Amino acid sequence: MKKVFFIGIGWVGVSALARYYRKLWYEVSWSDGGKPSFVTDTLEAEWVSVFFGHNEANLGDNTDFVIYSEAIITKPDLSKQDNLNANPELAKAIKLNIKSLSYPEALAEVVNKKKCIAVAWTHGKSTTTSILWVILSGWDTDASVLVGAPVKQFNNSNLYFGAWDYFVIEACEYKRSFLKYLPFITVITNIEIDHLDYYKDLNDYMNAFFALQNQTSGYIILNWNDPNCLKLKDNSKLQIFVYDKYFVDFKWEKIYFPEFNLQIPGDHIEFDAKLAYTVAKLLGLDDDYIISKITSYSGIWRRSEIVWTTKSGNLVMSDYGHHPTEIKLTLESIKQKYHDKKIFVIFQPHQYSRTIELLDGFKTSFDSADSLIIPDIYFSRDKKEDVEFMTTTRFVSELKQNYSNTINGNGLENTLELIKEYDQKNPNSSVIVLLWAGNVDDLRGELVG
């Protein structure tokens, strides 16, 4: 039995790939530099313990290969090789000439042997990919699916191991990772600049999507209503355009979208469902089957998820939103569903570089919030000059220009006290929304009634 060791198993995509290799009867072990989390807890409940902390003793000498999360590359001022050598497990693997692959490289080795369906754009990847899981798992279309978030309907797993030749993946654009994949179908429906610690500007970002389109062998599904998607228009390609809420143009026919009775509110969720519907129609599935599956969809972890109630009866929601457009759409859908409640938002920006570059967008994202707390800015791969320039105080001051109800939480501990104070003074009145891609979700355990 071959042995594979995963470094950074707490990252959702890496944990999904570990599940895949276990399905192939590999002996799997892993480590993580963080602390126990929802992801590691579910893995340990399934079969094996996690080594917390990185130590060369964790890696057996007889390991066949290593797969690592690129999140271990944390020092932007160092070269990639120096970053890798800074991890004792990876340094040992390199010393012993053990084959070592980054997560995107390892995923490419799997999916490039199959008919890959790549869901690749700025917002909504996990939702569309997980809806495709619900549609394509079982029946005659038993595709494998890898999602960047645990799916509620499948015991909070993030991998489905199917028998069909298709493999659906959430393809991330960070560091042009998705260019390692050779898709048969690519879905691109919104393009907004992100990952400013890597991409120089929008043109640089767009070039990555042009390259992905060029290496797609079959169909490219694009959003006609997104101006950056329209820049990808190329008559030499098999492009399929989705027209907002109305219909999809397959070139050989136009199909008007049926009505979906979704369990989750929000126009953006409905649009993600229509993208999944479009892929399913391409694969030959009939309407009744697709609609029944979409109607059963109940969502994913950390996406507008309410699972807690405070001692005072207020709802607590956790959401992974950290880009201005995501935040705006998420809060609008929450306000739509809970129109009789106040929306009390705690937002932790992710990365100083992203906060600087997307500042104008953040300044128009919180129209649906009645109150807003910024506890801090989460540090991740940031340069010293960015940290010194965009302080939490400065960010709060910028937001106050449009949202006078914004306050500086002065760290997680003080933010927790502010939330508790609000909760006590406003019982049974509010939805408390934690927006984050960092560690602000750690507060939720202190708020549960």
mmCIF file of C-alpha atoms in Angstrom, residues 324 327-328 361-368:
data_model
loop_
_atom_site.group_PDB
_atom_site.id
_atom_site.type_symbol
_atom_site.label_atom_id
_atom_site.label_comp_id
_atom_site.label_asym_id
_atom_site.label_seq_id
_atom_site.Cartn_x
_atom_site.Cartn_y
_atom_site.Cartn_z
ATOM 1 C CA PRO A 324 -16.827 43.504 -1.611
ATOM 2 C CA ILE A 327 -20.349 40.862 1.059
ATOM 3 C CA LYS A 328 -22.891 43.123 -0.605
ATOM 4 C CA GLY A 361 -15.529 48.396 -3.053
ATOM 5 C CA PHE A 362 -15.669 47.848 0.703
ATOM 6 C CA LYS A 363 -16.909 51.419 1.130
ATOM 7 C CA THR A 364 -20.149 50.529 -0.704
ATOM 8 C CA SER A 365 -20.692 46.947 0.519
ATOM 9 C CA PHE A 366 -22.516 47.420 3.816
ATOM 10 C CA ASP A 367 -25.775 49.154 2.862
ATOM 11 C CA SER A 368 -27.785 46.327 4.446
#
